Tab-separated table of C-alpha atoms and ligand atoms in Angstrom:
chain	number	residue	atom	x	y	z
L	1	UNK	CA	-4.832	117.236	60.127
L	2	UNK	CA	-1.452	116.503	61.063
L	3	UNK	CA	-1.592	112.950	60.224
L	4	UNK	CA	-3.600	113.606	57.042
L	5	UNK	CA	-1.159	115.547	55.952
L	6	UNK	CA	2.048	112.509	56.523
L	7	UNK	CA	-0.454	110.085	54.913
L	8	UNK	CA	-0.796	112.627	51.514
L	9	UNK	CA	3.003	113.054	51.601
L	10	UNK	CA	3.573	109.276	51.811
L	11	UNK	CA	0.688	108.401	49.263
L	12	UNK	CA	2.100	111.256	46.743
L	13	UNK	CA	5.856	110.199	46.779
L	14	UNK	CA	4.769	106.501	46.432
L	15	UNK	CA	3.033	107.581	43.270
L	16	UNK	CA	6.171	109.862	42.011
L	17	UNK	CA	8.347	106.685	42.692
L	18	UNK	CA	6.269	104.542	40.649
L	19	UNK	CA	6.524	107.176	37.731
L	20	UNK	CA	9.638	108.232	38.173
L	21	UNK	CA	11.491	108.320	34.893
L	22	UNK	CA	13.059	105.414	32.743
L	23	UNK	CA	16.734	104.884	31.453
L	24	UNK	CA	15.269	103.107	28.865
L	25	UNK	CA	12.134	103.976	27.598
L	26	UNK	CA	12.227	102.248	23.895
L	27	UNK	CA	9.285	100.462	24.148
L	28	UNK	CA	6.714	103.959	25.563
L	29	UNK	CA	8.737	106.217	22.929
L	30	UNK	CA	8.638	103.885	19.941
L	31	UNK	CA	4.486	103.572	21.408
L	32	UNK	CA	3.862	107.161	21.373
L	33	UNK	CA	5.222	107.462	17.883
L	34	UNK	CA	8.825	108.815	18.388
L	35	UNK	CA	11.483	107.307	16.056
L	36	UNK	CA	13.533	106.218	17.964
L	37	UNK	CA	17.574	104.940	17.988
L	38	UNK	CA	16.705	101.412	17.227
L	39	UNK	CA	13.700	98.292	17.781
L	40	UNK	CA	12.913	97.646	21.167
L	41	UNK	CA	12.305	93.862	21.818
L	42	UNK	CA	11.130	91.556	24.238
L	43	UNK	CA	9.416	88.182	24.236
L	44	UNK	CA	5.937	86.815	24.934
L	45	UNK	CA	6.313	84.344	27.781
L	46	UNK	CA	9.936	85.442	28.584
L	47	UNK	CA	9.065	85.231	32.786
L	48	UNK	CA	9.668	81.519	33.303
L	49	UNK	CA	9.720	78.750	30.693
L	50	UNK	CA	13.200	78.750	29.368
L	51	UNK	CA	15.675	80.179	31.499
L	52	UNK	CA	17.396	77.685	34.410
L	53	UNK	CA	17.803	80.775	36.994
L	54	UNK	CA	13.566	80.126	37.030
L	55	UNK	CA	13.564	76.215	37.422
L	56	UNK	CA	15.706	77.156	40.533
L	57	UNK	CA	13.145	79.559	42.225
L	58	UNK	CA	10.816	77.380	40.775
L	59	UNK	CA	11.862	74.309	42.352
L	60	UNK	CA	11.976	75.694	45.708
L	61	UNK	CA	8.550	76.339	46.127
L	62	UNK	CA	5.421	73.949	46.086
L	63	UNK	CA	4.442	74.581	42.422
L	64	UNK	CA	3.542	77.229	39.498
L	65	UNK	CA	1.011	78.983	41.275
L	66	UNK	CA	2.673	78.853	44.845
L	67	UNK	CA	5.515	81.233	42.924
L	68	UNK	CA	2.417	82.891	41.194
L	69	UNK	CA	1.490	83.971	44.968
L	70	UNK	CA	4.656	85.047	46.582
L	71	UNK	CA	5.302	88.212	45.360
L	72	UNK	CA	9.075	88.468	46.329
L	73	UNK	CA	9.795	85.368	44.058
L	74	UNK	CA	7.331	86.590	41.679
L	75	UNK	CA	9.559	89.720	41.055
L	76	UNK	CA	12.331	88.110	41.351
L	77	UNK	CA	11.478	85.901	38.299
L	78	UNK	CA	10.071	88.729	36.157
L	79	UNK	CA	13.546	90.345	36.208
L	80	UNK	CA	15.492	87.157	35.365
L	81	UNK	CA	14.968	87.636	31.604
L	82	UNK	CA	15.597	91.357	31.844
L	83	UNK	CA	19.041	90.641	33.402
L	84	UNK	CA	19.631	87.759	31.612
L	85	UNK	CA	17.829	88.483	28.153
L	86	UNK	CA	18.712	91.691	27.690
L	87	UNK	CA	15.053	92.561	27.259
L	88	UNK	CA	13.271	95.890	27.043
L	89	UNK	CA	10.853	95.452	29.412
L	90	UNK	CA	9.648	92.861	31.962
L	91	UNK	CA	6.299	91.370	31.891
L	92	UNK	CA	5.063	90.547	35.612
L	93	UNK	CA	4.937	86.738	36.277
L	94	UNK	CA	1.707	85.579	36.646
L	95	UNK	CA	-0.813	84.297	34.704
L	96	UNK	CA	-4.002	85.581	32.850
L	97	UNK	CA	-6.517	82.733	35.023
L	98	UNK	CA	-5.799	84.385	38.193
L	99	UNK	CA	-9.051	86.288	36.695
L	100	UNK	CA	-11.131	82.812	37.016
L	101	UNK	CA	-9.965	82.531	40.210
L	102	UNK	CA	-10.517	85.745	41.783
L	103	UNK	CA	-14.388	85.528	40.869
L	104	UNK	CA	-14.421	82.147	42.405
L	105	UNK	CA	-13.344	79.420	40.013
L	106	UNK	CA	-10.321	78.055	41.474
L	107	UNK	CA	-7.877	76.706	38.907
L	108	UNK	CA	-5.211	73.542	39.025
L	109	UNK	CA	-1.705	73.821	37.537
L	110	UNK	CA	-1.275	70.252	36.654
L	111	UNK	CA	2.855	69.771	35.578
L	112	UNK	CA	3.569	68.691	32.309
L	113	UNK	CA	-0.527	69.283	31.408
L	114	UNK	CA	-1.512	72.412	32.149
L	115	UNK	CA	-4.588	74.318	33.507
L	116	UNK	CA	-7.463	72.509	35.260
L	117	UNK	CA	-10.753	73.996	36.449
L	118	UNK	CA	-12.513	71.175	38.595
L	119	UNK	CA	-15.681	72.903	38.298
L	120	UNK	CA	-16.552	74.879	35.362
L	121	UNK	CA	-19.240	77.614	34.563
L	122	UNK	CA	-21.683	76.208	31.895
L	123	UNK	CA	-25.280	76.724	33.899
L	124	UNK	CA	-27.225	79.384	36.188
L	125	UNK	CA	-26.281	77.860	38.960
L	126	UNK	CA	-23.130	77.914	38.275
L	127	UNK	CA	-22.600	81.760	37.079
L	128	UNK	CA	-24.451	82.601	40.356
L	129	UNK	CA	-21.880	81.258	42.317
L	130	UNK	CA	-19.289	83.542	40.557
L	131	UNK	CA	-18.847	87.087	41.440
L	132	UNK	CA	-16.951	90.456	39.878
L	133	UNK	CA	-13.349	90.665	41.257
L	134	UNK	CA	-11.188	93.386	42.635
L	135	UNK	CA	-7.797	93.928	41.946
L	136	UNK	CA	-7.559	93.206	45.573
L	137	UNK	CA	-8.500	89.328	44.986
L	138	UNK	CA	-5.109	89.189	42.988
L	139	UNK	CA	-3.249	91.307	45.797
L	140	UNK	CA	-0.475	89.342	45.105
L	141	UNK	CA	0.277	90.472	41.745
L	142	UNK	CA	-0.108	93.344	42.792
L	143	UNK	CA	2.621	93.421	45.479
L	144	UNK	CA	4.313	91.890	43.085
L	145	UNK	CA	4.433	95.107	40.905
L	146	UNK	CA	5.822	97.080	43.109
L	147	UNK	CA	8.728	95.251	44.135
L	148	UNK	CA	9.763	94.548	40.814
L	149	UNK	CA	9.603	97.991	39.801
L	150	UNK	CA	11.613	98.752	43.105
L	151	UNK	CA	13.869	95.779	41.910
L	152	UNK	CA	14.623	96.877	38.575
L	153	UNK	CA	14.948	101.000	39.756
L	154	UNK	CA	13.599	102.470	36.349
L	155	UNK	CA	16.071	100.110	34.074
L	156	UNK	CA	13.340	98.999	31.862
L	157	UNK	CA	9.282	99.731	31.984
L	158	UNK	CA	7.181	97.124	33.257
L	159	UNK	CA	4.175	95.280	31.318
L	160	UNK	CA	1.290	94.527	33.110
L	161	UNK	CA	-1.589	92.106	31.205
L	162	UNK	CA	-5.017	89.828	31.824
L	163	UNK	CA	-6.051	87.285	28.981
L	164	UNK	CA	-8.843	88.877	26.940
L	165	UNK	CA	-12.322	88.166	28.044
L	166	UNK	CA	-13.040	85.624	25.687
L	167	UNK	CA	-9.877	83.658	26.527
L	168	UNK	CA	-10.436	83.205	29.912
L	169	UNK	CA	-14.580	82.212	28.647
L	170	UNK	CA	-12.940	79.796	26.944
L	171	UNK	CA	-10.862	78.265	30.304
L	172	UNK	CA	-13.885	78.779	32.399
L	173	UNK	CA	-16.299	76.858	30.525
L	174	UNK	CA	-13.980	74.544	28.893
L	175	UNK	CA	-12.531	73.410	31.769
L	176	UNK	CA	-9.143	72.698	30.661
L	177	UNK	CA	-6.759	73.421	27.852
L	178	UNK	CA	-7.914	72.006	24.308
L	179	UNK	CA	-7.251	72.358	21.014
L	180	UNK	CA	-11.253	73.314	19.839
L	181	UNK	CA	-12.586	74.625	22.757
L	182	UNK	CA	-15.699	73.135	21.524
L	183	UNK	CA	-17.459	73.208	24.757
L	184	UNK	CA	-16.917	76.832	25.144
L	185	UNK	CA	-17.541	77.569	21.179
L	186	UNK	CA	-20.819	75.650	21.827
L	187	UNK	CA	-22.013	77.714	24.221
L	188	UNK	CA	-22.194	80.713	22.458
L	189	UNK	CA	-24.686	78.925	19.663
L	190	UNK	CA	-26.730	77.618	22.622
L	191	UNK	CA	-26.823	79.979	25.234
L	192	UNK	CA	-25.493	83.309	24.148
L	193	UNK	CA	-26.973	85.355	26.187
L	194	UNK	CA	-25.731	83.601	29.052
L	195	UNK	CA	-22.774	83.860	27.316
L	196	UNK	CA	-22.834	87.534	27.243
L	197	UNK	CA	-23.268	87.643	31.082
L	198	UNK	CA	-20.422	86.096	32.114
L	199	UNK	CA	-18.140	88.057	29.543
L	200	UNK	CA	-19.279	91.466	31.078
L	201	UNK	CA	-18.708	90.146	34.691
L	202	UNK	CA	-15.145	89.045	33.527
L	203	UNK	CA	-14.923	91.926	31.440
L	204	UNK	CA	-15.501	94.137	34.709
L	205	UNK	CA	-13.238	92.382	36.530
L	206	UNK	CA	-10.459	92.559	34.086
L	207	UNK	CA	-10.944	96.277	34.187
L	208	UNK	CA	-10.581	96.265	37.763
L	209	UNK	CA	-7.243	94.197	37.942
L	210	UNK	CA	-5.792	96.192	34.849
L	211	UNK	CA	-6.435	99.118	36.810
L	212	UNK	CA	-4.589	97.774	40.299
L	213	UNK	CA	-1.418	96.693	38.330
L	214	UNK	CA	-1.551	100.241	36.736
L	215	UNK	CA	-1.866	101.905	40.527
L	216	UNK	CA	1.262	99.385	41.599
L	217	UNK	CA	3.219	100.569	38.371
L	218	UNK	CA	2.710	98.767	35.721
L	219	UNK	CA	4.159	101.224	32.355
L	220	UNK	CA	1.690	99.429	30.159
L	221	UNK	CA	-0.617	96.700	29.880
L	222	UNK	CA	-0.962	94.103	27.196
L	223	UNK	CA	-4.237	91.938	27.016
L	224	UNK	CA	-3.651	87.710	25.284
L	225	UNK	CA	-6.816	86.708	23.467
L	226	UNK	CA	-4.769	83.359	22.786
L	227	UNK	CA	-8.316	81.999	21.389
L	228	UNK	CA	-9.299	84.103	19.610
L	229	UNK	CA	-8.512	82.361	16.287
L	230	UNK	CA	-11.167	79.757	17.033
L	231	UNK	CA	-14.355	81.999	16.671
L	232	UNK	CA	-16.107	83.015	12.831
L	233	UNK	CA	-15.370	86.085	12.298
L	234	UNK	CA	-19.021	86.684	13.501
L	235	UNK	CA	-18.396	85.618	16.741
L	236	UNK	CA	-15.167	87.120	17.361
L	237	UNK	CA	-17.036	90.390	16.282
L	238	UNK	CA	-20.259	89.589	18.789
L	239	UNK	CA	-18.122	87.654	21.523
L	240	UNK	CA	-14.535	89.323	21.556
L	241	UNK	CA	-14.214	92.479	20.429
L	242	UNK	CA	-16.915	94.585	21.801
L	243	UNK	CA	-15.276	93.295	25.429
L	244	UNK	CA	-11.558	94.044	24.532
L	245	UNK	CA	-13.099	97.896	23.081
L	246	UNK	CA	-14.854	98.267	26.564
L	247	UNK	CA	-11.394	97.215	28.862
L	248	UNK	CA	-9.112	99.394	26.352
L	249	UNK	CA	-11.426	102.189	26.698
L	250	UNK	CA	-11.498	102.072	30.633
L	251	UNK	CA	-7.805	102.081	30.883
L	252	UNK	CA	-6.529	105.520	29.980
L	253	UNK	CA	-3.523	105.658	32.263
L	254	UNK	CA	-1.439	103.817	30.154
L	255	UNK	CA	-0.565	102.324	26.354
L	256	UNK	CA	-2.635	99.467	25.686
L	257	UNK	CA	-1.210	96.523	23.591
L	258	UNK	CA	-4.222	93.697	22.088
L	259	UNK	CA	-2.846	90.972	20.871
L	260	UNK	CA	-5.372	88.154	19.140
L	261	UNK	CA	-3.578	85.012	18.153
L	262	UNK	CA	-4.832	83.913	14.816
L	263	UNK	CA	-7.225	86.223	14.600
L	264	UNK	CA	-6.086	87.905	11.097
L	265	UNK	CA	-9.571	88.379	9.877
L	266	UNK	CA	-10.017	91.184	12.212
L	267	UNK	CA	-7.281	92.667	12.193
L	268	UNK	CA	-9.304	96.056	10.543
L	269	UNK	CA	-11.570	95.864	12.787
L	270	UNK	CA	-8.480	95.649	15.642
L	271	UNK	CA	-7.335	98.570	14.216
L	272	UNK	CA	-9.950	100.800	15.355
L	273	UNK	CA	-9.875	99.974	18.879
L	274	UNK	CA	-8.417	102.521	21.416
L	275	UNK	CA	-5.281	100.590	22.060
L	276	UNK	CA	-1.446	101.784	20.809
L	277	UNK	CA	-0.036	98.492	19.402
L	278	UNK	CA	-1.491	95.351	18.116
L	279	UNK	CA	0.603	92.027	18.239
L	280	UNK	CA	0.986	89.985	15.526
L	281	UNK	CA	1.541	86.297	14.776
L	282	UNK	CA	3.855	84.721	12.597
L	283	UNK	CA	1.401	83.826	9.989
L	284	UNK	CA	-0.134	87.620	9.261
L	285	UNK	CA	1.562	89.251	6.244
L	286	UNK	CA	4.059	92.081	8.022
L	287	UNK	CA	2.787	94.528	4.918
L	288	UNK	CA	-0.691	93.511	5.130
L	289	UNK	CA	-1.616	93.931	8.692
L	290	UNK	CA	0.141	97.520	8.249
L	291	UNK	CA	-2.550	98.248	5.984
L	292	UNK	CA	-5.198	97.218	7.649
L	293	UNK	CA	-4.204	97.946	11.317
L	294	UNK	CA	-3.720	101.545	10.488
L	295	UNK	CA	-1.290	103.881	12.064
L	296	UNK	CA	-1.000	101.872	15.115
L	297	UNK	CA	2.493	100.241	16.506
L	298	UNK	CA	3.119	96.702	16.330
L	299	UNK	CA	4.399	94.080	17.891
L	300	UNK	CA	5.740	91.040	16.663
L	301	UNK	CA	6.621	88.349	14.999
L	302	UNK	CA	8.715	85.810	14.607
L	303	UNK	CA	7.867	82.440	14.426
L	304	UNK	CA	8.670	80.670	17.796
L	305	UNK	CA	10.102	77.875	15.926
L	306	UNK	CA	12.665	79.867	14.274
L	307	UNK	CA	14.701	80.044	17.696
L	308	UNK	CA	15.173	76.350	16.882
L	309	UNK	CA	17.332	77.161	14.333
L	310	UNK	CA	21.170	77.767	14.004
L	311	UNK	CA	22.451	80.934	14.491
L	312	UNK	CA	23.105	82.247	11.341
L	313	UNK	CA	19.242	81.497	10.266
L	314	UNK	CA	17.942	83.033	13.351
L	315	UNK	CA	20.015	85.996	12.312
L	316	UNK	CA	18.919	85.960	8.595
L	317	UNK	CA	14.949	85.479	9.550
L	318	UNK	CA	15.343	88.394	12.551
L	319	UNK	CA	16.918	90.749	9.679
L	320	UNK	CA	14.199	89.940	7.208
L	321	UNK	CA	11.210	90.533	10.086
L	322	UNK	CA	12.941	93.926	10.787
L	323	UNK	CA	12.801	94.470	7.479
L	324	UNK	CA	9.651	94.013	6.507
L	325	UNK	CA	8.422	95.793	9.434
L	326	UNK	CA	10.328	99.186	8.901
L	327	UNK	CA	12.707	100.855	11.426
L	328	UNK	CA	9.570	102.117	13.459
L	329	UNK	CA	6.404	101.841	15.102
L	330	UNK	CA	7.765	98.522	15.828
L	331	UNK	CA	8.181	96.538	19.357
L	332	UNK	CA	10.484	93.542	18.188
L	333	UNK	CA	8.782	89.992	19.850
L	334	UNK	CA	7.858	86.220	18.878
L	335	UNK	CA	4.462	85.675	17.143
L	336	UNK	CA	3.593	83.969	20.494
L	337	UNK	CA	5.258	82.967	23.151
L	338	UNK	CA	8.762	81.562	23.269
L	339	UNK	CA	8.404	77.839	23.438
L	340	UNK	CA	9.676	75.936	26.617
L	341	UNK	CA	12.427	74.196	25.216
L	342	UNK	CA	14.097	77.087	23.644
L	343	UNK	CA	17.685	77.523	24.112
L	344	UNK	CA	18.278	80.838	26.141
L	345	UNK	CA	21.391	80.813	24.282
L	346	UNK	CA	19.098	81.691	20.639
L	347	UNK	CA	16.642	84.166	22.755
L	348	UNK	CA	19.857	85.983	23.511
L	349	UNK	CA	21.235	85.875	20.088
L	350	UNK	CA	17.527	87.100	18.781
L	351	UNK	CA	17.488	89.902	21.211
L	352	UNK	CA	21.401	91.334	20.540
L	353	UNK	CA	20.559	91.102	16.022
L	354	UNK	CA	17.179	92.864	17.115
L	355	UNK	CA	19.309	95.612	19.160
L	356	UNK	CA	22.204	95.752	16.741
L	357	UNK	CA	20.773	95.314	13.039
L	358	UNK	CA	17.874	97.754	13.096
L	359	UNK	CA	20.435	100.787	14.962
L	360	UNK	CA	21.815	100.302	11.439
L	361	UNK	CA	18.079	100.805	9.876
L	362	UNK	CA	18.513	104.078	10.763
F	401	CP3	O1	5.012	86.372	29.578
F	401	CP3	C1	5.491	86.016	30.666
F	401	CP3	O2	6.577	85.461	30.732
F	401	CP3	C2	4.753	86.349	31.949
F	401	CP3	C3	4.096	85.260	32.570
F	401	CP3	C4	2.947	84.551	31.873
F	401	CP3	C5	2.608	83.212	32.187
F	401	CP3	N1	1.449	82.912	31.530
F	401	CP3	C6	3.364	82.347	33.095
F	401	CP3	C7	3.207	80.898	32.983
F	401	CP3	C8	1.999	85.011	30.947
F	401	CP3	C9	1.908	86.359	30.230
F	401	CP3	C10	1.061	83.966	30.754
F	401	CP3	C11	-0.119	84.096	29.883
F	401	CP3	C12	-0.933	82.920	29.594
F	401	CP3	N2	-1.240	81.876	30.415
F	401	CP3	C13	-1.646	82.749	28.380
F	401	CP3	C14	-1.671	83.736	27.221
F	401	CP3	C15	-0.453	83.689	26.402
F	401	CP3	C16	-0.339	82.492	25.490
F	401	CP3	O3	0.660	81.771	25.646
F	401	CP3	O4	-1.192	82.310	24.625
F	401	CP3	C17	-2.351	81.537	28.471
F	401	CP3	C18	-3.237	80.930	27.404
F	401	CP3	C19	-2.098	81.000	29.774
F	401	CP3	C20	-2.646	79.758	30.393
F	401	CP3	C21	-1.591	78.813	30.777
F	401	CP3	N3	-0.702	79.002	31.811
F	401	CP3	C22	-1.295	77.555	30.192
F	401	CP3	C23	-2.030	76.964	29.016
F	401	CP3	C24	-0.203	76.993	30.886
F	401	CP3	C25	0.439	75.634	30.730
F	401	CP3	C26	1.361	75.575	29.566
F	401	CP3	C27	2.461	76.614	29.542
F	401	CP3	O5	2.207	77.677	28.971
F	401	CP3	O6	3.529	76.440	30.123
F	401	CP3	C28	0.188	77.934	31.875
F	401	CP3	C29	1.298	77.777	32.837
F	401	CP3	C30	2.313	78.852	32.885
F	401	CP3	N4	2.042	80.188	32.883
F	401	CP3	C31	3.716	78.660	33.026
F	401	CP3	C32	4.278	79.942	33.092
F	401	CP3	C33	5.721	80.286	33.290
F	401	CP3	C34	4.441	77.305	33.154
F	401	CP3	C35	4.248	76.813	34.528
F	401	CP3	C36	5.456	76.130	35.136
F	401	CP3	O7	6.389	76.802	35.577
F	401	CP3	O8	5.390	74.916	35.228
């Protein structure tokens, strides 16, 4: 009884630690609804990619997925941009195919290329081989959660995500990267109910990881359907959707952010999902989507490319996004992730006229 007893105590004040409250809580006010003092912002992507302080961790280890996997370096890389940036939240450093991997499709990071799958999943055989993870196949994400919310002591709330399940359909069947995904498209036409099995068993185990990063700490959780701008609006409606309803329905812990690159013809239909914000891309109309998406926040979005500007434009196309968004119910971001080459230099400049211009929208 006794030791029950120390293990509760221990269990319970882990839990109050994880929730223990923010200094800056922009981004879950702004999501609930609040107006708030100004636009939070952060960037899509912001872990890794652009700053130097990551090519140095980076470099010291074997690889991408090596730092993926070591959940001290992991933090310490998810904090960088918060530190560095400015940002309003950190997203955890990982990636959305440790999902693949953890129901047994092992994945390659190949430099300079990008993902590789040496097998792929396109028969029986091969889906029977696969099986529904736990968040405990991605422990060290996980771990990684904690520490970094240990690490960064309440400063800023941290995001947790997976790719949406037809995203990481795509990877597994694909094989690779590509601009059609025609392999994976041409699945659906040809086997769709097979196709429909393996997008519950990811779906499932999406559900399970969200849920793990939420028990380690994760604030709130943001799901990439990067592909989802490939699919007829049909298919997006029979193959996406109905998948990203079921994980945003499961998770009620936390605020749920979709976002669906490209996807603008479903945006209505995104709209009535049980999630708080909905990202958008650079190439949705800012009025638009709020007229179809609802009373929902949003999240969003600049073009990537416009960091590549000088500063003055970055400043005058940052003003005219606030703008057009209105002083709430916005999270300030890219319309996808911040590009590699980037100069961290712009990102900050982005960041400080996101912080400073829309305090004066008030
Ligand atoms: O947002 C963040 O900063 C957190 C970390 C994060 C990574 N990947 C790290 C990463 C997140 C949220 C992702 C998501 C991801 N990964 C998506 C969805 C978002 C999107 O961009 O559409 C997708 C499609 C992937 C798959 C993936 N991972 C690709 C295609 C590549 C290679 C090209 C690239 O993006 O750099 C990766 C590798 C990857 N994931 C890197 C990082 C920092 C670069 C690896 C390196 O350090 O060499």
């Amino acid at each position: 009884m006794k030791r029950f007893t120390f293990v509760l105590i221990i269990i319970t004040s882990t839990q109050l630690y994880l929730r223990m409250p923010l200094k800056n809580d922009l981004i879950l006010r702004t999501i609930r609804r609040e107006k708030t003092e100004r636009t939070p912002v952060w960037l899509m992507r912001q872990a890794g990619r652009i700053l130097p302080e990551y090519r140095k961790v980076r470099n010291s280890v074997s690889g991408f997925k090596e730092l993926v996997e070591t959940p001290e370096l992991a933090a310490e890389v998810t904090v960088q941009p918060v530190d560095i940036l400015g940002t309003d939240a950190a997203i955890i450093f990982s990636d959305i195919l440790v999902i693949p991997e953890a129901m047994g499709l092992k994945y390659e990071m190949i430099e300079k290329k990008g993902p590789l799958f040496p097998e792929t999943v396109r028969t029986e055989p091969d889906l029977k081989k696969l099986r529904v993870a736990d968040a405990g196949d991605i422990q060290y994400t996980i771990d990684a959660i904690r520490i970094t919310k240990k690490e960064l002591d309440g400063r800023v709330p941290v995001i947790g995500f997976a790719g949406a399940p037809w995203t990481i359909f795509a990877y597994m069947v694909e094989g690779s990267g590509s601009k059609t995904f025609s392999k994976a498209r041409a699945m659906l036409y040809t086997h769709p109910e097979f196709s429909h099995r393996l997008l519950a068993m990811i779906t499932e185990s999406t559900i399970n990881y969200l849920q793990g990063q939420i028990s380690a700490g994760a604030d709130l959780v943001q799901l990439f359907d990067s592909w989802a701008g490939i699919l007829s609006p049909a298919h997006y409606k029979e193959f996406s959707l109905p998948y990203i309803a079921e994980i945003c329905d499961a998770i009620q812990e936390v605020p749920k952010t979709v976002f669906a690159k490209d996807a603008w013809f479903a945006r209505r239909s995104i709209g009535k999902i049980n999630c708080n914000t909905v990202g958008l891309d650079w190439c949705m109309d800012i009025r638009e989507s709020r007229e179809l998406i609802g009373d929902k926040v949003l999240q969003g979005n600049l073009d990537p490319c416009a960091l590549y500007a000088g500063y003055d434009e970055i400043t005058e196309q940052t003003r005219h996004m606030l703008n057009s968004f209105g002083p709430y119910y916005h999270i300030a971001n890219l319309g996808h992730g911040v590009y590699p080459d980037t100069d961290p230099e712009k990102v900050k400049h982005f960041v400080n006229v996101v912080k400073e211009y829309s305090a004066g929208m008030r």
